Short mmCIF file of C-alpha atoms in Angstrom, two decimals:
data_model
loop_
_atom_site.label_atom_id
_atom_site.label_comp_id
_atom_site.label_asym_id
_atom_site.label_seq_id
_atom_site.Cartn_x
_atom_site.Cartn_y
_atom_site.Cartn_z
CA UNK A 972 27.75 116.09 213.99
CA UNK A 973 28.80 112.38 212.99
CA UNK A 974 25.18 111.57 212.23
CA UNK A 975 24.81 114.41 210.16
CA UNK A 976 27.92 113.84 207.84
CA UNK A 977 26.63 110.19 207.95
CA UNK A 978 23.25 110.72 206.81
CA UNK A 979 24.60 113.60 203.86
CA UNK A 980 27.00 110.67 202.74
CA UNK A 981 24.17 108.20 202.66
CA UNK A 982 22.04 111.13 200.83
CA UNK A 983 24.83 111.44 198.07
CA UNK A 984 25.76 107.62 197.92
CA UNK A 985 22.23 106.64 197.41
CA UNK A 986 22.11 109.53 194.85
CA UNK A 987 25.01 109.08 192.48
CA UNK A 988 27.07 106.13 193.68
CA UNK A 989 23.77 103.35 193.88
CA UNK A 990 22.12 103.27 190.12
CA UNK A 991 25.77 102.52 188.94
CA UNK A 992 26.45 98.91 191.50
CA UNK A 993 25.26 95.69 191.39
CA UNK A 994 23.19 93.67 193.34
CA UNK A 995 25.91 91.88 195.37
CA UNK A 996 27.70 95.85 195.60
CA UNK A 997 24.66 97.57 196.81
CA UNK A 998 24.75 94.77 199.70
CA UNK A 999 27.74 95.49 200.95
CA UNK A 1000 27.28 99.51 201.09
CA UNK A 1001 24.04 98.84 202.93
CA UNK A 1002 25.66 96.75 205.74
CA UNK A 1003 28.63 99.08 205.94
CA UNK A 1004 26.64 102.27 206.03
CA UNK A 1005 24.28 100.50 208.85
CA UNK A 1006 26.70 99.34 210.67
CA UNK A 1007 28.55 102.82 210.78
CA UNK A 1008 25.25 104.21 211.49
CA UNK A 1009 24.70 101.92 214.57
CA UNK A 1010 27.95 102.93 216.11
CA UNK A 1011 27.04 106.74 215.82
CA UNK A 1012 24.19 106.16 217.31
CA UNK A 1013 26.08 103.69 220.44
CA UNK A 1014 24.27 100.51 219.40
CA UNK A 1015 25.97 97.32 219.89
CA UNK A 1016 24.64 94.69 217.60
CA UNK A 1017 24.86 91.10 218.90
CA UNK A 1018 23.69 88.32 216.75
CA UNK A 1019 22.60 84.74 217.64
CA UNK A 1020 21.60 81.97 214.98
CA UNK A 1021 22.74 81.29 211.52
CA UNK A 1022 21.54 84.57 209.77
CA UNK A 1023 21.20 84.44 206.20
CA UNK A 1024 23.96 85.42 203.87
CA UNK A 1025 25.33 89.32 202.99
CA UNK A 1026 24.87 88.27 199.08
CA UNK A 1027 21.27 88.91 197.82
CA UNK A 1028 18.78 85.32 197.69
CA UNK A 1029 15.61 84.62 197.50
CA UNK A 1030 14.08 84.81 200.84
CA UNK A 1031 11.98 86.29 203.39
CA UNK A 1032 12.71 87.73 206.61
CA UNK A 1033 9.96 87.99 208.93
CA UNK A 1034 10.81 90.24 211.87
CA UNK A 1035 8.95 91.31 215.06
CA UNK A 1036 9.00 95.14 214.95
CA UNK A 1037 10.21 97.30 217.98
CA UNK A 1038 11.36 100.72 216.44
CA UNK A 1039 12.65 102.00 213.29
CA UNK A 1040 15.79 100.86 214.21
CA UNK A 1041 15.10 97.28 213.02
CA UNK A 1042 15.86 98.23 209.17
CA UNK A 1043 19.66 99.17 210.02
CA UNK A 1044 19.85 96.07 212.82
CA UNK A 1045 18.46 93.74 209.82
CA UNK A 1046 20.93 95.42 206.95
CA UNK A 1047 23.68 95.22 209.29
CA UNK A 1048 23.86 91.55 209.57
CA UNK A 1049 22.05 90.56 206.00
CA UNK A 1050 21.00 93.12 203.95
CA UNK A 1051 17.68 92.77 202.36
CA UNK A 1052 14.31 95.02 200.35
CA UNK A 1053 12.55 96.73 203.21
CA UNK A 1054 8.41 96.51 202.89
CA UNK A 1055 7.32 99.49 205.09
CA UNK A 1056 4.53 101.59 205.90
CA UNK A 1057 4.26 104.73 203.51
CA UNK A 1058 4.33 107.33 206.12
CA UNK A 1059 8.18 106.54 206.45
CA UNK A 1060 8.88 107.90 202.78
CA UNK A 1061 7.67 111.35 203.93
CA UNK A 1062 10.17 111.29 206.69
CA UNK A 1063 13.51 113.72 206.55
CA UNK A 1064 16.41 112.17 205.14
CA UNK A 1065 15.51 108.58 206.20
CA UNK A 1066 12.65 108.72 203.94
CA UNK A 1067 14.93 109.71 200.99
CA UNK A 1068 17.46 107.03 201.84
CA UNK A 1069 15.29 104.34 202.46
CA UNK A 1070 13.02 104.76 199.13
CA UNK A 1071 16.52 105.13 197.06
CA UNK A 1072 17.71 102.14 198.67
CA UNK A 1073 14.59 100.23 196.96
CA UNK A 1074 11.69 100.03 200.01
CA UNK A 1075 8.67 99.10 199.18
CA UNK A 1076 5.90 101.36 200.47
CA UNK A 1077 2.26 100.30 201.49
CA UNK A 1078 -0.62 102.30 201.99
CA UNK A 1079 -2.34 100.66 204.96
CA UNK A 1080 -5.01 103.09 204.66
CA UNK A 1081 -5.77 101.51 201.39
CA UNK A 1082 -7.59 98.18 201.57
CA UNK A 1083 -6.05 97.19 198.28
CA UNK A 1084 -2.43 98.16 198.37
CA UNK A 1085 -1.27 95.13 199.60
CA UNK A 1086 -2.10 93.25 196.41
CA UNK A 1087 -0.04 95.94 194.32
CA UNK A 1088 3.34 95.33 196.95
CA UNK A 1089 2.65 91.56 196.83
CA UNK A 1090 3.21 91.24 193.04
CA UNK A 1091 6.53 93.71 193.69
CA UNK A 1092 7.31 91.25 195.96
CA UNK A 1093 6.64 88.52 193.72
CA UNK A 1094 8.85 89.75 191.18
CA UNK A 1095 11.66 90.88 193.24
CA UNK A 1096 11.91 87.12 195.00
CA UNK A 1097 11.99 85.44 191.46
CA UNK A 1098 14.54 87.67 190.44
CA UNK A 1099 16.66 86.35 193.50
CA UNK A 1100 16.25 89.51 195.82
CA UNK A 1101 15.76 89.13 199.71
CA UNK A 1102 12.79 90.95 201.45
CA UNK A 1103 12.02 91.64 204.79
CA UNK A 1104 8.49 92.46 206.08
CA UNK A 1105 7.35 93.18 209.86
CA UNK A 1106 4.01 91.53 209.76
CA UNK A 1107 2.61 92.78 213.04
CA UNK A 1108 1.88 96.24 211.22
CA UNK A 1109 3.48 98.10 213.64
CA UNK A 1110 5.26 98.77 216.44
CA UNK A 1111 5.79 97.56 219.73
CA UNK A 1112 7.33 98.50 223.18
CA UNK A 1113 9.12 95.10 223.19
CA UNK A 1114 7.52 93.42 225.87
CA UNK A 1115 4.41 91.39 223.64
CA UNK A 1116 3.74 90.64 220.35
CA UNK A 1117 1.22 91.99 218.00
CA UNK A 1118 -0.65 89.00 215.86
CA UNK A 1119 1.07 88.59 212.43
CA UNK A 1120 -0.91 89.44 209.86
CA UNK A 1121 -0.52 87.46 206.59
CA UNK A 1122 -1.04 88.85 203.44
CA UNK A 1123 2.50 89.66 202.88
CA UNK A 1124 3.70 86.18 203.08
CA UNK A 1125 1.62 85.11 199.86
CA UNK A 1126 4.33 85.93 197.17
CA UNK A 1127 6.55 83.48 199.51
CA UNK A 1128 3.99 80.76 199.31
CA UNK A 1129 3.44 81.46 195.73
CA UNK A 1130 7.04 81.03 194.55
CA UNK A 1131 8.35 78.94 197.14
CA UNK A 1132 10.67 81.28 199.05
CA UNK A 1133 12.23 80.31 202.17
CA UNK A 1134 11.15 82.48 205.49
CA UNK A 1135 13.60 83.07 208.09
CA UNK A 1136 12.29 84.60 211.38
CA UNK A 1137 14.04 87.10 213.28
CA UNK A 1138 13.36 88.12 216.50
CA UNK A 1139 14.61 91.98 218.04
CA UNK A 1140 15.05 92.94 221.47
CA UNK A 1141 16.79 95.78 222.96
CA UNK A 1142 18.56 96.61 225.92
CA UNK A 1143 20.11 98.90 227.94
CA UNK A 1144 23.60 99.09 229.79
CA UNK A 1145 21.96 97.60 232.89
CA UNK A 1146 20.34 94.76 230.79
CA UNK A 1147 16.84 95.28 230.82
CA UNK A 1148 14.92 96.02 228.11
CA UNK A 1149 15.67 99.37 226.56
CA UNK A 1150 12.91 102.23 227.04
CA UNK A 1151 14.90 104.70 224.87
CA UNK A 1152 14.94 102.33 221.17
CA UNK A 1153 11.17 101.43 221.27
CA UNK A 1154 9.85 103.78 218.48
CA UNK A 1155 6.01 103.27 219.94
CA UNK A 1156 3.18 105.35 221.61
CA UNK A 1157 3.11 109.30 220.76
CA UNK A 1158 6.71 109.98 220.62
CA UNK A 1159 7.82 111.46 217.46
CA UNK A 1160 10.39 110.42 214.95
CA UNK A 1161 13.09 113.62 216.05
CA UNK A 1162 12.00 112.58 219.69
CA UNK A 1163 12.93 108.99 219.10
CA UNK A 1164 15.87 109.67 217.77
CA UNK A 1165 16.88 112.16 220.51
CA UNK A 1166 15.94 109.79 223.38
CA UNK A 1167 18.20 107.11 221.45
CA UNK A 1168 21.29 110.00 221.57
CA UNK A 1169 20.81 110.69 225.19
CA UNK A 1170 21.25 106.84 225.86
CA UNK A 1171 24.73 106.08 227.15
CA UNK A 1172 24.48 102.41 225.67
CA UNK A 1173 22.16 100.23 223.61
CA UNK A 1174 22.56 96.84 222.68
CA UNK A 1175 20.74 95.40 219.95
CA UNK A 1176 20.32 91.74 220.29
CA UNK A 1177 18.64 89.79 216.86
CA UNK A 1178 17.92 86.08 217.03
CA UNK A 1179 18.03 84.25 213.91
CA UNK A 1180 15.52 80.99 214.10
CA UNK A 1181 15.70 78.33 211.40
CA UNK A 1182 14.36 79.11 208.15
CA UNK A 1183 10.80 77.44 207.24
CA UNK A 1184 10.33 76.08 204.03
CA UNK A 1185 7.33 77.67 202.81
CA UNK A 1186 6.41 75.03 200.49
CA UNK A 1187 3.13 73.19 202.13
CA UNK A 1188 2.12 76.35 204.16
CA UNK A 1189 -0.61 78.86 203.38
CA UNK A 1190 0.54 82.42 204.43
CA UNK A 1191 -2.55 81.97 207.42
CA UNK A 1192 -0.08 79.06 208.72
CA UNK A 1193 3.05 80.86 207.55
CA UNK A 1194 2.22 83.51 209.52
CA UNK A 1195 1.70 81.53 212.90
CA UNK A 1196 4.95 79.39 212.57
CA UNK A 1197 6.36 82.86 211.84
CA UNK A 1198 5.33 84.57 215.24
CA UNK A 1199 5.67 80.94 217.01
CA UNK A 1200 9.61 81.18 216.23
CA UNK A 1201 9.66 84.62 217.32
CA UNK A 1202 7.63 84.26 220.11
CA UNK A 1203 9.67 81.12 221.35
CA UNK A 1204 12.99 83.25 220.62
CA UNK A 1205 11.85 86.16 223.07
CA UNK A 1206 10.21 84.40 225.91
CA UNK A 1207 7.25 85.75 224.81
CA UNK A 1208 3.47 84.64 224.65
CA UNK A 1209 1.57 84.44 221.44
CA UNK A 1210 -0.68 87.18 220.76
CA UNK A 1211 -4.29 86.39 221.68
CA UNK A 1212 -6.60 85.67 219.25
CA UNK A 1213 -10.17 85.68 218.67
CA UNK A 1214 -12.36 82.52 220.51
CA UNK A 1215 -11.76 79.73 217.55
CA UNK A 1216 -8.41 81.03 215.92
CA UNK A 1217 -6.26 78.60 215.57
CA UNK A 1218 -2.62 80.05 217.27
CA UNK A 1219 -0.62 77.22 215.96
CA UNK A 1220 -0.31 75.98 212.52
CA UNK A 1221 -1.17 72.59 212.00
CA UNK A 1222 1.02 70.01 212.73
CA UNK A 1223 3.69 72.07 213.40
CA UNK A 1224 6.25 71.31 215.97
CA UNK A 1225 7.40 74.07 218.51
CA UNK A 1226 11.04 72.64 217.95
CA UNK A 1227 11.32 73.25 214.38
CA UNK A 1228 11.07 76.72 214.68
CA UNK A 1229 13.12 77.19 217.73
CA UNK A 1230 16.27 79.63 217.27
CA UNK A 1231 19.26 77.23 216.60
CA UNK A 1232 22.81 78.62 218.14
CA UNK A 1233 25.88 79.82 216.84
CA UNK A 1234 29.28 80.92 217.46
CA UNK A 1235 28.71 83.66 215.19
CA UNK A 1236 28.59 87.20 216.67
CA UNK A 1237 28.64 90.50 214.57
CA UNK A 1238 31.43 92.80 215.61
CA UNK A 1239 30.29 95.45 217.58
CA UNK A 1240 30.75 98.40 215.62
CA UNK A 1241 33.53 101.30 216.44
CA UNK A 1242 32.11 104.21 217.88
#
């Protein structure tokens, strides 16, 4: 019953109370509203890194994806402009929210959409918004990574933006990794969510890695230093790639992109 006055509060804030805020306003409502919506659901959020700020800025956060989860984990430490697959806009509720809450929607199936969300991209970064994109394309169990795919770091090369990479894991109350917030295979989108009530406890652990200028990059090397960072973050190995694919970008040094620590810690929220 929490979740569903939650969700009809997010349905009429998005509605009426959204068009008439600011930038900086709209921030804070998103962070609030996620974190509230994390405690509902019994997800503790720990953070480790510098993450960037709660005020909007041009930037781009790159995240591994694990489950649909990510988008409130993300807005709950720095709120950003989701890029998502369309099939989430036809989704109850959360596709309302998330489409009033300014998402941008591609059509994978489309060979050309990306070009059309790049140049919204574009234009939101030089108007000082931050994005976030999950460039694997979809999701994973959270034991591997998928290979990042690049076209949706261009508009960062283009106009300079700095990336920051962010790297998700779950657990559960014993400390492995959680089976119930992975939002992969068959399972459906009311099943997920179900699964995720049933769990007792879930802790949501995001690592914040140092931003990379993007100046000097390409989005192909972008990308790597991108899942590099993440990869390094999670203990994880770098996707394979076809026989003559390069898996590093050149001259890049592993350290640079290694997560950098912090005494900061989000509050877990009250549940």
């Amino acid at each position: 019953m929490r979740l569903v006055v939650h969700l009809a509060a997010g349905l009429l804030r998005v509605t009426f109370q959204y068009p008439r805020l600011d930038r900086s306003a709209r921030a804070r409502v998103m962070q609030r509203w996620s974190r509230q919506l994390l405690g509902i659901l019994g997800v503790e959020l720990a953070v480790t890194g510098e993450p960037p700020g709660v005020e909007p800025g041009m930037e781009v956060v790159v995240a591994n994806h694990v489950s649909w989860l990510d988008i409130f984990v993300i807005s709950a430490v720095s709120p950003c402009r989701f890029v998502a697959k369309a099939e989430i806009r036809r989704w109850p509720v959360i596709g309302y929210l998330s489409e009033r809450a300014g998402t941008l929607f591609v059509e994978r199936s489309r060979r050309h959409d990306a070009a059309r969300v790049n140049a919204a991209i574009r234009q939101l970064l030089t108007a000082g918004e931050r994005l976030a994109v999950f460039p694997e394309g979809t999701t994973t169990d959270g034991t591997e990574l998928k290979i990042f795919h690049p076209s949706l770091l261009q508009p960062a090369v283009e106009v300079g933006a700095p990336v920051h990479p962010a790297a998700l894991r779950y657990r559960d109350g014993s400390g492995a990794l959680s089976r119930a917030a992975p939002y992969a295979g068959d399972v459906s989108f009311a099943g997920s969510l179900g699964r995720l009530l049933r769990e007792p406890y879930t802790r949501a652990e995001i690592v914040f890695c140092s931003p990379i200028d993007a100046r000097g990059f390409t989005r192909h090397t972008l990308a790597r230093a991108s899942e590099q960072a993440i990869a390094a973050a999670l203990n994880l190995p770098l996707p394979r790639r076809r026989p003559g694919t390069p898996a590093d970008p050149p001259g890049a040094k592993p350290s640079a992109f290694l997560p950098t620590r912090s005494p900061y810690r989000a509050s877990p929220p009250s549940r």
